[in-house]
mmCIF file of C-alpha atoms in Angstrom:
data_model
loop_
_atom_site.group_PDB
_atom_site.id
_atom_site.type_symbol
_atom_site.label_atom_id
_atom_site.label_comp_id
_atom_site.label_asym_id
_atom_site.label_seq_id
_atom_site.Cartn_x
_atom_site.Cartn_y
_atom_site.Cartn_z
ATOM 1 C CA MET L 1 89.935 54.408 -289.542
ATOM 2 C CA LEU L 2 89.020 52.894 -292.873
ATOM 3 C CA GLN L 3 87.614 49.789 -291.209
ATOM 4 C CA HIS L 4 85.231 52.012 -289.272
ATOM 5 C CA GLY L 5 84.026 53.813 -292.384
ATOM 6 C CA MET L 6 86.049 56.962 -291.792
ATOM 7 C CA LYS L 7 88.059 58.382 -294.671
ATOM 8 C CA PRO L 8 91.132 60.324 -293.515
ATOM 9 C CA ASP L 9 91.799 63.715 -295.071
ATOM 10 C CA TRP L 10 95.267 64.807 -296.200
ATOM 11 C CA ILE L 11 96.016 66.404 -292.821
ATOM 12 C CA THR L 12 95.448 63.082 -291.058
ATOM 13 C CA VAL L 13 97.615 61.228 -293.571
ATOM 14 C CA VAL L 14 100.457 63.743 -293.216
ATOM 15 C CA GLY L 15 100.184 63.548 -289.428
ATOM 16 C CA VAL L 16 100.365 59.769 -289.404
ATOM 17 C CA LEU L 17 103.292 59.647 -291.816
ATOM 18 C CA SER L 18 105.246 62.330 -289.989
ATOM 19 C CA ALA L 19 104.814 60.467 -286.698
ATOM 20 C CA CYS L 20 107.226 57.769 -287.846
ATOM 21 C CA GLU L 21 109.756 57.137 -290.555
ATOM 22 C CA PRO L 22 107.680 57.686 -293.714
ATOM 23 C CA THR L 23 109.294 54.996 -295.826
ATOM 24 C CA ALA L 24 108.871 52.347 -293.132
ATOM 25 C CA CYS L 25 105.250 53.413 -292.729
ATOM 26 C CA ILE L 26 104.577 52.997 -296.426
ATOM 27 C CA VAL L 27 106.216 49.558 -296.497
ATOM 28 C CA ASP L 28 104.299 48.617 -293.352
ATOM 29 C CA MET L 29 100.956 49.734 -294.815
ATOM 30 C CA LEU L 30 101.526 47.993 -298.129
ATOM 31 C CA GLY L 31 102.723 44.836 -296.403
ATOM 32 C CA LYS L 32 99.856 44.691 -293.939
ATOM 33 C CA ALA L 33 97.484 45.135 -296.885
ATOM 34 C CA GLY L 34 99.105 42.055 -298.421
ATOM 35 C CA GLN L 35 100.539 44.060 -301.328
ATOM 36 C CA PHE L 36 104.025 42.608 -301.147
ATOM 37 C CA ASP L 37 104.867 43.220 -304.808
ATOM 38 C CA ARG L 38 104.119 46.925 -304.380
ATOM 39 C CA ALA L 39 106.081 47.034 -301.117
ATOM 40 C CA LEU L 40 109.118 45.404 -302.739
ATOM 41 C CA ASP L 41 108.867 47.706 -305.769
ATOM 42 C CA PHE L 42 108.739 50.687 -303.413
ATOM 43 C CA ILE L 43 111.839 49.435 -301.576
ATOM 44 C CA LYS L 44 113.714 48.949 -304.870
ATOM 45 C CA THR L 45 112.967 52.517 -305.994
ATOM 46 C CA MET L 46 113.830 54.249 -302.726
ATOM 47 C CA PRO L 47 116.576 56.882 -303.131
ATOM 48 C CA MET L 48 118.414 55.502 -300.090
ATOM 49 C CA GLN L 49 119.344 52.031 -298.890
ATOM 50 C CA PRO L 50 116.544 50.438 -296.865
ATOM 51 C CA GLY L 51 117.346 50.206 -293.189
ATOM 52 C CA PRO L 52 116.316 47.758 -290.474
ATOM 53 C CA SER L 53 112.970 49.482 -289.917
ATOM 54 C CA ILE L 54 112.027 48.839 -293.559
ATOM 55 C CA TRP L 55 112.946 45.163 -293.457
ATOM 56 C CA GLY L 56 111.439 44.759 -289.996
ATOM 57 C CA ALA L 57 108.121 46.150 -291.239
ATOM 58 C CA LEU L 58 108.184 43.665 -294.107
ATOM 59 C CA VAL L 59 109.124 40.774 -291.805
ATOM 60 C CA ASN L 60 106.171 41.536 -289.538
ATOM 61 C CA ALA L 61 103.665 42.009 -292.380
ATOM 62 C CA SER L 62 104.746 38.838 -294.151
ATOM 63 C CA ALA L 63 104.446 36.882 -290.905
ATOM 64 C CA ILE L 64 100.893 38.193 -290.469
ATOM 65 C CA HIS L 65 99.954 37.033 -293.962
ATOM 66 C CA GLY L 66 101.962 33.806 -293.825
ATOM 67 C CA ASN L 67 104.047 34.771 -296.860
ATOM 68 C CA SER L 68 107.178 32.747 -296.198
ATOM 69 C CA GLU L 69 108.941 33.801 -299.413
ATOM 70 C CA VAL L 70 108.819 37.527 -298.585
ATOM 71 C CA HIS L 71 109.449 36.785 -294.920
ATOM 72 C CA ASP L 72 112.659 34.894 -295.689
ATOM 73 C CA LEU L 73 113.860 37.605 -298.079
ATOM 74 C CA ALA L 74 113.218 40.418 -295.608
ATOM 75 C CA TYR L 75 114.612 38.435 -292.716
ATOM 76 C CA ARG L 76 117.868 37.770 -294.576
ATOM 77 C CA PHE L 77 118.356 41.496 -295.165
ATOM 78 C CA LEU L 78 117.444 42.302 -291.568
ATOM 79 C CA ILE L 79 119.925 39.794 -290.122
ATOM 80 C CA GLN L 80 122.600 40.984 -292.537
ATOM 81 C CA MET L 81 122.164 44.562 -291.293
ATOM 82 C CA GLU L 82 121.826 43.781 -287.597
ATOM 83 C CA PRO L 83 123.356 40.382 -286.859
ATOM 84 C CA GLU L 84 123.749 41.239 -283.170
ATOM 85 C CA ASN L 85 120.113 42.274 -282.624
ATOM 86 C CA PRO L 86 118.490 39.499 -280.579
ATOM 87 C CA SER L 87 114.926 40.625 -281.311
ATOM 88 C CA SER L 88 115.270 39.445 -284.901
ATOM 89 C CA TYR L 89 116.144 35.934 -283.765
ATOM 90 C CA VAL L 90 113.352 35.903 -281.193
ATOM 91 C CA SER L 91 110.758 36.893 -283.798
ATOM 92 C CA LEU L 92 112.008 34.209 -286.180
ATOM 93 C CA SER L 93 111.892 31.622 -283.399
ATOM 94 C CA ASN L 94 108.334 32.678 -282.538
ATOM 95 C CA LEU L 95 107.289 32.401 -286.165
ATOM 96 C CA TYR L 96 108.728 28.904 -286.477
ATOM 97 C CA ALA L 97 107.185 27.852 -283.180
ATOM 98 C CA SER L 98 103.745 29.129 -284.133
ATOM 99 C CA SER L 99 103.854 27.443 -287.529
ATOM 100 C CA GLN L 100 105.525 24.297 -286.152
ATOM 101 C CA MET L 101 108.280 24.716 -288.754
ATOM 102 C CA GLY L 102 110.903 24.432 -286.064
ATOM 103 C CA CYS L 103 110.207 20.791 -285.382
ATOM 104 C CA CYS L 104 112.273 18.845 -287.855
ATOM 105 C CA CYS L 105 112.451 15.546 -286.037
ATOM 106 C CA SER L 106 110.239 13.377 -283.914
ATOM 107 C CA ILE L 107 111.026 11.853 -280.592
ATOM 108 C CA GLU L 108 110.544 8.129 -280.444
ATOM 109 C CA ASN L 109 110.630 5.979 -277.407
ATOM 110 C CA ASP L 110 111.965 2.437 -277.432
ATOM 111 C CA ASP L 111 108.469 0.935 -277.767
ATOM 112 C CA GLU L 112 107.822 2.738 -281.092
ATOM 113 C CA ARG L 113 110.886 1.371 -282.895
#
């Protein structure tokens, strides 16, 4: 909405936040805006322990912005909470593949040695 020059009123904001888990939405919005310090401060001051949706929102936002430090932090918490969830491993694999971080060795043929 904001990108199209429309300013939401409080009814719109309440509607959007009530459509999903409010804390995950706030972390998602801050993260996608690139405000990782504010997102992490918000997580630290939450009255409850952050769940997978919080860390997943931060993983996705940090991947969008290429912030590997926040991505690794959020990913560690996410894997710790849901070690059996395959989607976490798939998203990490996709991130490494897209950034070519997964390739740690080169393949040489006999002629190159």
